[in-house]
Short mmCIF file of C-alpha atoms in Angstrom, two decimals:
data_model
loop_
_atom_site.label_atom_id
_atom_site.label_comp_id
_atom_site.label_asym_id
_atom_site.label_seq_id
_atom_site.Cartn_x
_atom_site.Cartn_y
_atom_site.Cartn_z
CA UNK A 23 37.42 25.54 -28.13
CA UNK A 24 38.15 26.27 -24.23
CA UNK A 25 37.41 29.42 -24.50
CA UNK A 26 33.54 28.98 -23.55
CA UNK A 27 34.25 26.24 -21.10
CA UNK A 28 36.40 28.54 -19.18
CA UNK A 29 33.62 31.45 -19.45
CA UNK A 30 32.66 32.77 -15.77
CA UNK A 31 28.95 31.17 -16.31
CA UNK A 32 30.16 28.04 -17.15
CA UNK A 33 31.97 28.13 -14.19
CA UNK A 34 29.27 29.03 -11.80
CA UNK A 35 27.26 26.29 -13.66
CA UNK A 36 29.58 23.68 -12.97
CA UNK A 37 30.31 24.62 -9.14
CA UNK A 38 26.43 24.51 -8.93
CA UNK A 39 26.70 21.05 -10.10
CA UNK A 40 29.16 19.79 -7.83
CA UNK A 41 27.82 21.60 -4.72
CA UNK A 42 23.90 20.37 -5.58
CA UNK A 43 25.88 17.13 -6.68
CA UNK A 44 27.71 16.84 -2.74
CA UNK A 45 24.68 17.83 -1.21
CA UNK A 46 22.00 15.05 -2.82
CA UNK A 47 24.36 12.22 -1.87
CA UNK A 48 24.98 13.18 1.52
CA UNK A 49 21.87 12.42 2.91
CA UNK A 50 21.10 15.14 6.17
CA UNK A 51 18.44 13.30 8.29
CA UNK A 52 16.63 16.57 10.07
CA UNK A 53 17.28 18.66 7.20
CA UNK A 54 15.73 16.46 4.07
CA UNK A 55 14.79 19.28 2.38
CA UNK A 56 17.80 20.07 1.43
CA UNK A 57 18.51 16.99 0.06
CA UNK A 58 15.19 17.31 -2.56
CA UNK A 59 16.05 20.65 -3.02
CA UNK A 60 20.08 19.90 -4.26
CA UNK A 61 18.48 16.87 -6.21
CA UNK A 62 16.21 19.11 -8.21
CA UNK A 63 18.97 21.96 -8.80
CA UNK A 64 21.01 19.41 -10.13
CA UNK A 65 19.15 18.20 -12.63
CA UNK A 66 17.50 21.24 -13.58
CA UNK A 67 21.41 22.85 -13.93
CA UNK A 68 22.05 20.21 -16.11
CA UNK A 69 19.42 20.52 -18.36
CA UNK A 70 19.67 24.50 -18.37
CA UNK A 71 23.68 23.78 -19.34
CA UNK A 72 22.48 21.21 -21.85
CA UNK A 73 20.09 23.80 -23.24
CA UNK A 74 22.29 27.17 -23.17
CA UNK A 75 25.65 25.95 -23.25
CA UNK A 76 25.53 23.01 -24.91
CA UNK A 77 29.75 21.94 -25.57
CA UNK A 78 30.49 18.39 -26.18
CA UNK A 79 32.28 18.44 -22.59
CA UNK A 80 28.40 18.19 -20.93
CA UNK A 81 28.72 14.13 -22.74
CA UNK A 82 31.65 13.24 -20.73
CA UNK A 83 30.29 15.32 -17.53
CA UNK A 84 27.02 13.75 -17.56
CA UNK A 85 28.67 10.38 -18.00
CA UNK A 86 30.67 11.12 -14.81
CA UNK A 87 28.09 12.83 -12.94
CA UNK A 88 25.09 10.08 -13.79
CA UNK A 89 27.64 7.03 -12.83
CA UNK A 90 28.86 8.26 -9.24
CA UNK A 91 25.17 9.14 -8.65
CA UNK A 92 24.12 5.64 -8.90
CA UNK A 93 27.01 4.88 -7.02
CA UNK A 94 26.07 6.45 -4.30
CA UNK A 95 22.75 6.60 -4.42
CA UNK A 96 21.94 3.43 -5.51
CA UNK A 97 24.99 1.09 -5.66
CA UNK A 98 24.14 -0.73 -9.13
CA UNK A 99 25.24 1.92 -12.21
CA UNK A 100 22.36 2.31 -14.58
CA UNK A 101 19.55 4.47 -13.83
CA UNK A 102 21.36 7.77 -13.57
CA UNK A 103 23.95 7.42 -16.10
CA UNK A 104 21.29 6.17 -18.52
CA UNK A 105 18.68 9.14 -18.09
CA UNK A 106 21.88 11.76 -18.19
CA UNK A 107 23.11 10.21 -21.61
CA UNK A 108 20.10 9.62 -23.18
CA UNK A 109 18.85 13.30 -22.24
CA UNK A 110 21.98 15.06 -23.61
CA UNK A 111 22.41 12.46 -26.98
CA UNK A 112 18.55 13.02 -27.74
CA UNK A 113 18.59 16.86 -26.93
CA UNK A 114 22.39 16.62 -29.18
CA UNK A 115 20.32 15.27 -32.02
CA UNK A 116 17.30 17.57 -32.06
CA UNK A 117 18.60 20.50 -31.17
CA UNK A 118 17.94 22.19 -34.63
CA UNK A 119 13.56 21.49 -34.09
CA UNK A 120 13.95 23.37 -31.00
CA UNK A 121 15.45 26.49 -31.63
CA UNK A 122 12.13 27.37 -33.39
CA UNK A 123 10.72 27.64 -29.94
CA UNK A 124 9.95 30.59 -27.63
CA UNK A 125 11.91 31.33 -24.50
CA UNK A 126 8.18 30.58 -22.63
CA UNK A 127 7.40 27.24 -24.31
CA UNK A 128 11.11 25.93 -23.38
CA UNK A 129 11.25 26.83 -19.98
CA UNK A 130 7.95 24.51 -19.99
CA UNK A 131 10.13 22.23 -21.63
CA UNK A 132 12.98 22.33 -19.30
CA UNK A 133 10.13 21.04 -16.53
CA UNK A 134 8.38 18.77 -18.03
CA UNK A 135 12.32 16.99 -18.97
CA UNK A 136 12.95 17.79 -15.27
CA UNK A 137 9.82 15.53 -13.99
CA UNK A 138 10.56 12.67 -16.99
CA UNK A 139 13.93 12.48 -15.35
CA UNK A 140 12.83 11.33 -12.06
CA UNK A 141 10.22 9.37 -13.13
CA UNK A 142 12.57 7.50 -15.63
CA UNK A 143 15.26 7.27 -12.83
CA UNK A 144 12.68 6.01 -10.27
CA UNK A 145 11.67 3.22 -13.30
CA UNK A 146 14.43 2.28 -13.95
CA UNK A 147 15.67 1.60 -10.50
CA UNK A 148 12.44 -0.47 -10.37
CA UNK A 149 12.88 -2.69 -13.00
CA UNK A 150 17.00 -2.87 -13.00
CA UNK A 151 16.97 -3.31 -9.43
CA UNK A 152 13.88 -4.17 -7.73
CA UNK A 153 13.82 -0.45 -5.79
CA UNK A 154 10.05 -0.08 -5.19
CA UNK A 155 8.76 3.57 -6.61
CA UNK A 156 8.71 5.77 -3.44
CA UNK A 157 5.37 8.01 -4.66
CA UNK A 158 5.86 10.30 -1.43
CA UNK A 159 9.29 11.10 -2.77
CA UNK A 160 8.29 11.44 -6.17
CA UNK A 161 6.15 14.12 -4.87
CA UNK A 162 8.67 16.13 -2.80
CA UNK A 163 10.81 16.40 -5.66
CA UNK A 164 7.89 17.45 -7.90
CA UNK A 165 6.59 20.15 -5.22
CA UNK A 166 10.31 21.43 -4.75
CA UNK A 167 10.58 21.22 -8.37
CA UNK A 168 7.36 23.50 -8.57
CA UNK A 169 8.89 25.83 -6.15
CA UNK A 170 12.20 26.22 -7.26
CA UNK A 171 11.51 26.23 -10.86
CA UNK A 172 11.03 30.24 -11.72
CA UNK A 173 13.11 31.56 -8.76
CA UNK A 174 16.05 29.29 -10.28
CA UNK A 175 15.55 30.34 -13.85
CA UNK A 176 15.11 33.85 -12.52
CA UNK A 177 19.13 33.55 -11.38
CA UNK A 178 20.10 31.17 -13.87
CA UNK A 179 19.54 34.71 -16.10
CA UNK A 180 21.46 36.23 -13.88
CA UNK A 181 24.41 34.29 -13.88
CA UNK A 182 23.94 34.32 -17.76
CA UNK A 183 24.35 38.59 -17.66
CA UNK A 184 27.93 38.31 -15.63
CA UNK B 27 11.54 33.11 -17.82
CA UNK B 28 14.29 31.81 -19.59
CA UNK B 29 16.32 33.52 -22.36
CA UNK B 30 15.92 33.21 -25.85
CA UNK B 31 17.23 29.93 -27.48
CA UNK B 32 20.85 30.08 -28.70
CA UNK B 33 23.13 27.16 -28.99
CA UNK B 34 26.44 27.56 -28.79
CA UNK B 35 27.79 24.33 -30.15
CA UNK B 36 31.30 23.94 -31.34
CA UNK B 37 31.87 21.63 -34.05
CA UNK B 38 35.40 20.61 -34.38
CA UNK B 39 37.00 17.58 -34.66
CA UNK B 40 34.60 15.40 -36.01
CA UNK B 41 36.66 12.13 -35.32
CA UNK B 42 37.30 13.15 -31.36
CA UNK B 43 34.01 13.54 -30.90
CA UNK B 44 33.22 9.80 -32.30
CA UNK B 45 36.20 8.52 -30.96
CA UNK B 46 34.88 9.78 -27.27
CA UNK B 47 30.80 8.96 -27.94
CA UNK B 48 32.08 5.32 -28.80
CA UNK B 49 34.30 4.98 -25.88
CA UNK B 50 31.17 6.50 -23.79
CA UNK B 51 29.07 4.29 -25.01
CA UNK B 52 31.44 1.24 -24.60
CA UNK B 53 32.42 2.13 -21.01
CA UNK B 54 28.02 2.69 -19.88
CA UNK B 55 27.22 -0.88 -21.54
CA UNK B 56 30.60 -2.38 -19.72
CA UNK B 57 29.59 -0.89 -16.39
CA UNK B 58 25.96 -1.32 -16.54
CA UNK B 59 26.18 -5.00 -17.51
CA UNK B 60 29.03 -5.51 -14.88
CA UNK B 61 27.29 -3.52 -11.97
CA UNK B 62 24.64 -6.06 -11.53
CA UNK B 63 26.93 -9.38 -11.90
CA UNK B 64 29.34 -7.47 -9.18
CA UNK B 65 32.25 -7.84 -11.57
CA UNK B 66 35.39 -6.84 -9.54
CA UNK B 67 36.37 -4.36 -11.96
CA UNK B 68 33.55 -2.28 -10.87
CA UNK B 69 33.44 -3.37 -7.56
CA UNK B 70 37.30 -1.71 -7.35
CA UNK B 71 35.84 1.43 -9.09
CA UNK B 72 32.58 1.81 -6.41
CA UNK B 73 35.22 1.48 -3.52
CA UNK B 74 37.92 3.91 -5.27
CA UNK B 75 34.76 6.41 -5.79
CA UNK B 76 33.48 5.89 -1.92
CA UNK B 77 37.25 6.82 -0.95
CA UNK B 78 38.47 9.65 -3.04
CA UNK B 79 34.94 11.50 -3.70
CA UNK B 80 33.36 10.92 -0.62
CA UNK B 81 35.53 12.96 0.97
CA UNK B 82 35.81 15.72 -1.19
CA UNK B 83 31.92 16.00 -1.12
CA UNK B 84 31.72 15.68 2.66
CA UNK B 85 34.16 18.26 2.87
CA UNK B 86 32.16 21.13 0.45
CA UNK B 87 28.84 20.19 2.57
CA UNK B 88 30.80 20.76 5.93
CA UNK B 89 28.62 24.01 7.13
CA UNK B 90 25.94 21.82 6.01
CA UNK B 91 26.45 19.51 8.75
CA UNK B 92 27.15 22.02 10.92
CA UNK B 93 23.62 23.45 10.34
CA UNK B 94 22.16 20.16 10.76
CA UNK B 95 24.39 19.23 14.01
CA UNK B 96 23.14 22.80 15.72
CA UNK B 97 19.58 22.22 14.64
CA UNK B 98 19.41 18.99 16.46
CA UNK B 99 21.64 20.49 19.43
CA UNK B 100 19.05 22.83 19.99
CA UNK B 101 15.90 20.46 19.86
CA UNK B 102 17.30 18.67 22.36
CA UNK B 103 17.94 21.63 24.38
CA UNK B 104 14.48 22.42 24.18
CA UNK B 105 13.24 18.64 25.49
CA UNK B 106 16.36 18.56 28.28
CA UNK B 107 13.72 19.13 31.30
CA UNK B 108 11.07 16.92 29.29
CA UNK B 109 13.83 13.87 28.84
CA UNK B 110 15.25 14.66 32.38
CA UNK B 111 12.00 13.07 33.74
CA UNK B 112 11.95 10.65 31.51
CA UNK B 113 15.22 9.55 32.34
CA UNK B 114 14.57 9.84 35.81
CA UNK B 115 11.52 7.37 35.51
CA UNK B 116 13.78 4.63 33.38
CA UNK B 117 16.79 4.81 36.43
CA UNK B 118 14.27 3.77 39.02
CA UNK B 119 12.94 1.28 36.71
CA UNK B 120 16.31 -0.27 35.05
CA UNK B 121 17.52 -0.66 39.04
CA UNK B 122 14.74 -3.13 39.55
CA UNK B 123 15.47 -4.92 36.54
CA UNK B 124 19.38 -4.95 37.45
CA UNK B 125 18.92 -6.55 40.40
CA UNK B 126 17.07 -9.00 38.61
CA UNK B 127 19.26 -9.56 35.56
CA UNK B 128 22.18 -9.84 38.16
CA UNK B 129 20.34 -12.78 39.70
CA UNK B 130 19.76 -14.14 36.63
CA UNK B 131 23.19 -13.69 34.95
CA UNK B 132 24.68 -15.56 37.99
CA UNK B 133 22.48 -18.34 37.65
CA UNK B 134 23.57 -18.39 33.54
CA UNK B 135 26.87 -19.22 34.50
CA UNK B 136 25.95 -22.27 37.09
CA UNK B 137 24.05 -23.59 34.44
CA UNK B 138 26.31 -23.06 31.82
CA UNK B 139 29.19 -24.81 33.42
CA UNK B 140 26.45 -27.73 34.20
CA UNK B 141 26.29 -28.11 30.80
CA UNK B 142 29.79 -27.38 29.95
CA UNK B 143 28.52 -25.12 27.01
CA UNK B 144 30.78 -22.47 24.91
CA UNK B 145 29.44 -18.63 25.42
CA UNK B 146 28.48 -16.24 23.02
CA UNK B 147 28.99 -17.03 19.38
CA UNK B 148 29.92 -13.76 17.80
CA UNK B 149 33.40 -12.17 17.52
CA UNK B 150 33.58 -8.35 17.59
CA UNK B 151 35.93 -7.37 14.23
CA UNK B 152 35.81 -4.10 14.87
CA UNK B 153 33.71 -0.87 16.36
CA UNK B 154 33.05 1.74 13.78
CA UNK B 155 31.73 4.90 13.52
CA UNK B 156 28.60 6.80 10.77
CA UNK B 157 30.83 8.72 8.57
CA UNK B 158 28.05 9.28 6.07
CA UNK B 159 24.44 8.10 5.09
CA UNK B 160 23.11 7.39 1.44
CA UNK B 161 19.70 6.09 2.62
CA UNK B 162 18.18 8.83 0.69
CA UNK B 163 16.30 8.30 -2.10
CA UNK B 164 16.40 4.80 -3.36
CA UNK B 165 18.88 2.59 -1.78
CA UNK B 166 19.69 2.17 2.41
CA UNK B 167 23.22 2.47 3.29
CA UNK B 168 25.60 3.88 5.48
CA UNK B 169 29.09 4.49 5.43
CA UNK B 170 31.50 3.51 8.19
CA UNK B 171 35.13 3.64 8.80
CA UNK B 172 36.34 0.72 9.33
CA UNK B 173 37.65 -1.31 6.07
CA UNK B 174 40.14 -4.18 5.40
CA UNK B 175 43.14 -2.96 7.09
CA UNK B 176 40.50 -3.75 10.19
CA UNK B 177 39.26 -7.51 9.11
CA UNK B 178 36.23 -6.29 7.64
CA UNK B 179 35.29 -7.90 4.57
CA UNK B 180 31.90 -7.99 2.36
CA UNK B 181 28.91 -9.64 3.58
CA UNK B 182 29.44 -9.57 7.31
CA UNK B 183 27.06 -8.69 9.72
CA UNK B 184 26.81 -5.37 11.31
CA UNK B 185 24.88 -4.77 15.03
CA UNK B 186 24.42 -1.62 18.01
CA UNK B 187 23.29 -2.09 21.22
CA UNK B 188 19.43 -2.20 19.69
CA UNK B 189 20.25 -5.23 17.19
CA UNK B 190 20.83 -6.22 13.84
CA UNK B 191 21.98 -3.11 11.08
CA UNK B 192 22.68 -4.61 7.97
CA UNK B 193 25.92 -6.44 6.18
CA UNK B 194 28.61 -4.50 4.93
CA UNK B 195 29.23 -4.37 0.94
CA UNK B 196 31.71 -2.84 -0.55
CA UNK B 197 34.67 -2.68 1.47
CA UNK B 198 37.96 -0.88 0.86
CA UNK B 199 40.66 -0.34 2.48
CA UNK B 200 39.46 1.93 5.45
CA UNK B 201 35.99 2.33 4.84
CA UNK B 202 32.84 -0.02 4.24
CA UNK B 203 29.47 0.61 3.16
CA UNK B 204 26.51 -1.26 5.32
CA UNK B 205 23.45 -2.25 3.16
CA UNK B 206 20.85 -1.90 5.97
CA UNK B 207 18.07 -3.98 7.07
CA UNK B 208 15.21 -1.76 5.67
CA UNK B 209 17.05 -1.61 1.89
CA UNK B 210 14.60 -3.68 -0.42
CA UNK B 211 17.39 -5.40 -1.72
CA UNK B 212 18.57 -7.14 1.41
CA UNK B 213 17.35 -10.04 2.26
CA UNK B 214 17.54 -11.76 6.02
CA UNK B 215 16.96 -15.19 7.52
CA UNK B 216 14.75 -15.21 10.53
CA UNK B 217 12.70 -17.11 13.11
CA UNK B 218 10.87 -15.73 15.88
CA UNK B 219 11.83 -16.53 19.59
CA UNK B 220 8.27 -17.85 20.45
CA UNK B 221 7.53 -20.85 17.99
CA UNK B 222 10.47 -21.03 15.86
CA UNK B 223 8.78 -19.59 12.32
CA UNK B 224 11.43 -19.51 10.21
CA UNK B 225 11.07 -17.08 7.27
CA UNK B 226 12.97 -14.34 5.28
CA UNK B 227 12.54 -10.92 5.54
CA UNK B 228 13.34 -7.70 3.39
CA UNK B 229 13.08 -4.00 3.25
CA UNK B 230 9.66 -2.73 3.19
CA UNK B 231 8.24 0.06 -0.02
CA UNK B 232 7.68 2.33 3.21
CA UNK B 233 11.60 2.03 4.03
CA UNK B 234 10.72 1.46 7.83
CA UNK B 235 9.23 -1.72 8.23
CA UNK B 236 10.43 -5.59 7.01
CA UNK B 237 8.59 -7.55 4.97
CA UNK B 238 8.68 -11.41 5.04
CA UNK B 239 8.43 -12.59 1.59
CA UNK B 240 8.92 -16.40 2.57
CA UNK B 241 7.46 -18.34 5.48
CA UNK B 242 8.51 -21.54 5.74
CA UNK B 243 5.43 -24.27 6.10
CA UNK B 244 3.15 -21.51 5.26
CA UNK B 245 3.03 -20.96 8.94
CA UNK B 246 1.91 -17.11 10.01
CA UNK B 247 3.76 -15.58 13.60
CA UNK B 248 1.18 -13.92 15.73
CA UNK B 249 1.34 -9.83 16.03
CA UNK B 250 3.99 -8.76 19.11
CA UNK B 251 6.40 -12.05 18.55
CA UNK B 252 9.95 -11.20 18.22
CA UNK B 253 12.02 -11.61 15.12
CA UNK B 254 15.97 -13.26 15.56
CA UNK B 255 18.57 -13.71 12.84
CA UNK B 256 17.93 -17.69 12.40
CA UNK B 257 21.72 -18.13 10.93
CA UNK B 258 20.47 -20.16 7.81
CA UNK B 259 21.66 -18.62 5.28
CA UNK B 260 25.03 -18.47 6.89
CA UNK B 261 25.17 -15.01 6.51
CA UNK B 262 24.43 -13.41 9.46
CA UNK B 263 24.72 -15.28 13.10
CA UNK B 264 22.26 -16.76 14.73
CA UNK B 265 19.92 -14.74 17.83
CA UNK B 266 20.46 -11.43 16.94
CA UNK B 267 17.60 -9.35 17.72
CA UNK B 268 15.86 -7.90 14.47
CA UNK B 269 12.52 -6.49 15.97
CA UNK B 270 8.74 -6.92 16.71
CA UNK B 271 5.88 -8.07 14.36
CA UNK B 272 3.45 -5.42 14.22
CA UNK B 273 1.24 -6.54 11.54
CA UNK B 274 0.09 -9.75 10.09
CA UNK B 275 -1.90 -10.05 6.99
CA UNK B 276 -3.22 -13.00 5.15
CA UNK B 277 0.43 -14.60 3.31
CA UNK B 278 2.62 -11.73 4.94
CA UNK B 279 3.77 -10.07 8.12
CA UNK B 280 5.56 -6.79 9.28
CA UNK B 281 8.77 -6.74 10.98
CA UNK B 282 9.51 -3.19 12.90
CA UNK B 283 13.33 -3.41 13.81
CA UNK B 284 14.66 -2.60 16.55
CA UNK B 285 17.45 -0.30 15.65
CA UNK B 286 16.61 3.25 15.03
CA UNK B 287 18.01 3.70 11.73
CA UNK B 288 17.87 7.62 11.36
CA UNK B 289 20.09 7.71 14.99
CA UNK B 290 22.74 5.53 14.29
CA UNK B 291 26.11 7.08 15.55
CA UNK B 292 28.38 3.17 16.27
CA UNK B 293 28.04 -0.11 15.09
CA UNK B 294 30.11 -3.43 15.42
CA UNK B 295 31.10 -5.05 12.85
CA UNK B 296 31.09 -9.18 14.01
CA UNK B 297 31.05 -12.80 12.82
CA UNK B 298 30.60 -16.32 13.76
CA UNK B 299 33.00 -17.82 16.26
#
């Protein structure tokens, strides 16, 4: 059973997470784009982990990962946590409708669950706790999504070949 | 493009896996219905998180910030002869307004003993310094160090030179968080200096600006009036400068505060006397 969580990708995955993870809470003043850009890796790492190396650990992980981001990024737990758990329970449950897919159609997928997830977050924070959606941030994290997108899956394939 | 679909899913232990999905779920209700009533429970887990991860993650991002300090090092290399005149400008104008603020200051303290009044009303708690910002995507806050082993507790106010900051939340043992002024979620009591308005302000949708969302009497400031802590809501002392109303529209106006909340490097941490 620990045999594939203590795989080299896995590994990589997870120190991706943490790094993206340290880098979207510490918030750099002259150099934002790094914050958008750590914010998108991490959630598009999780979801690529979710879809390729999907082990029950990802459950407690997410749970971990989506509470101290509220915590620090908001200060009130819900948003995070809830759009982590609910992404990796759903994608838990379905998981046998999409394996009929092509590699093409789900690395549309991935995005499109990539851009839901910031949305969702942004709503909830809205209506949980009166945070007002920030559209100009919405799009930053949509453009770097758009950028970043390919070039990541492009090494994500990499790190998959080790 | 990515690879082909293959899920590697182990499926063992059946009854683990429920036993953990039921504790998950149990432990996302407990802290999402606690987080907003400020149970201490999870208040003691935010401030064990802020003191044991923060670190660690401030510590992987180090070249990080040493990127970001070199970056800025160098800008203001660039501007040094720029800001040298500028400086040199301000000096020959803050000498004037010494000499008149001496006067002034010396004529304060006849008074004052005329009317046998007590001085300031805010005690200093402690001087902190930014250890880390979180003001970036929905909430405003900064982190400081200073905690309870200093006197700082939850809900006092913090100030800079400039003015008001915020209040601190979350305080543990050495460090504090500061909810700042422009956060939507924090609310201030306010009057301005002119004609005694009193209203309430919060953070803006634009995270610069304050909005007022109450105005007591229904009465509107004028545009350029300046915006004190009123000391109402017994939260934060009275007459601390908040900023300048820069925009006034039919039922609300726009506060911009003073303090420059991307440069904030110290703040003081005070209270009522």
């Amino acid at each position: 059973m620990f045999r594939q969580l203590l795989s080299s990708q896995i590994i990589i995955y997870h120190l991706i997470l943490f790094l993206s993870f340290s880098l979207s809470v510490n918030y750099f003043v002259d150099l934002v784009f790094i914050n958008y850009l750590s914010y998108v890796l991490f959630h598009l790492t999780l979801i690529y982990l979710v879809f390729y190396f999907l082990h029950f650990s990802i459950v407690p992980i997410s749970f971990l990962y989506g509470i101290f981001f509220d915590i620090f990024l908001i200060d009130y737990i819900s948003p995070h946590l809830i759009c982590f758990l609910v992404f990796v329970f759903l994608f838990y449950y379905s998981k046998k409708y999409l394996l009929n897919f092509s590699a093409k159609t789900i690395s549309y997928i991935m995005l499109g669950l990539t851009l839901l997830m910031f949305i969702s977050e942004a709503l909830l924070a809205n209506i949980f706790f009166n945070y007002p959606i920030n559209y100009q941030n919405l799009s930053w994290l949509l453009f770097t999504l758009l950028i970043v997108f390919f070039p990541s899956l492009f090494i994500f394939s990499k790190i998959d070949k080790l | 493009m990515a690879l082909s679909f293959k899920v590697k899913a182990i499926s063992r232990s059946r009854f683990l896996k429920n036993f953990l999905v039921s504790i998950i779920f149990f432990l996302s209700f407990f802290l999402i219905f606690f987080s907003k009533s400020e149970y201490f429970l999870v208040n003691k887990f935010k401030s064990i998180s802020n003191n044991y991860l923060y670190p660690i993650t401030s510590f992987f991002v180090a070249p990080v910030k040493v990127i970001s300090y070199i970056q800025t090092e160098l800008y203001e290399f660039r501007n040094l002869k720029f800001e040298n005149n500028i400086l040199k400008e301000e000096v020959i104008r803050l000498k004037k307004w010494q000499a008149l603020a001496i006067h002034n200051n010396s004529e304060n303290k006849v008074l004052k003993k005329l009317l046998n009044s007590t001085d300031s009303s805010l005690t200093l708690i402690k001087t902190a310094s930014l250890i880390s910002r979180n003001d970036f995507m929905f909430s405003k806050m900064i982190n400081i160090n200073a905690g309870i082993k200093d006197g700082v507790l939850n809900d006092m106010a913090v100030v800079n030179y400039r003015g008001l900051v915020g209040r601190t939340i979350d305080t543990s043992i050495g460090n504090s968080r500061v909810l700042l002024l422009t956060d939507p979620n924090s609310s201030i009591a306010v009057k301005t200096i002119s004609n005694s308005n009193y209203s309430l302000l919060q953070g803006s949708d634009d995270g610069i600006h304050l909005v007022s969302t109450f105005n007591k009497d229904e009465k509107l400031p004028r545009v350029g009036d300046l915006v004190i802590t009123s000391g109402s809501a017994q939260v934060f002392p009275s007459n601390i400068l908040v900023g300048k109303i820069v925009k006034v529209t039919k039922e609300i106006f726009y506060v911009l505060p003073f303090v420059d909340f991307k440069n904030i490097d110290y703040v003081q941490v005070v209270e009522n006397k």
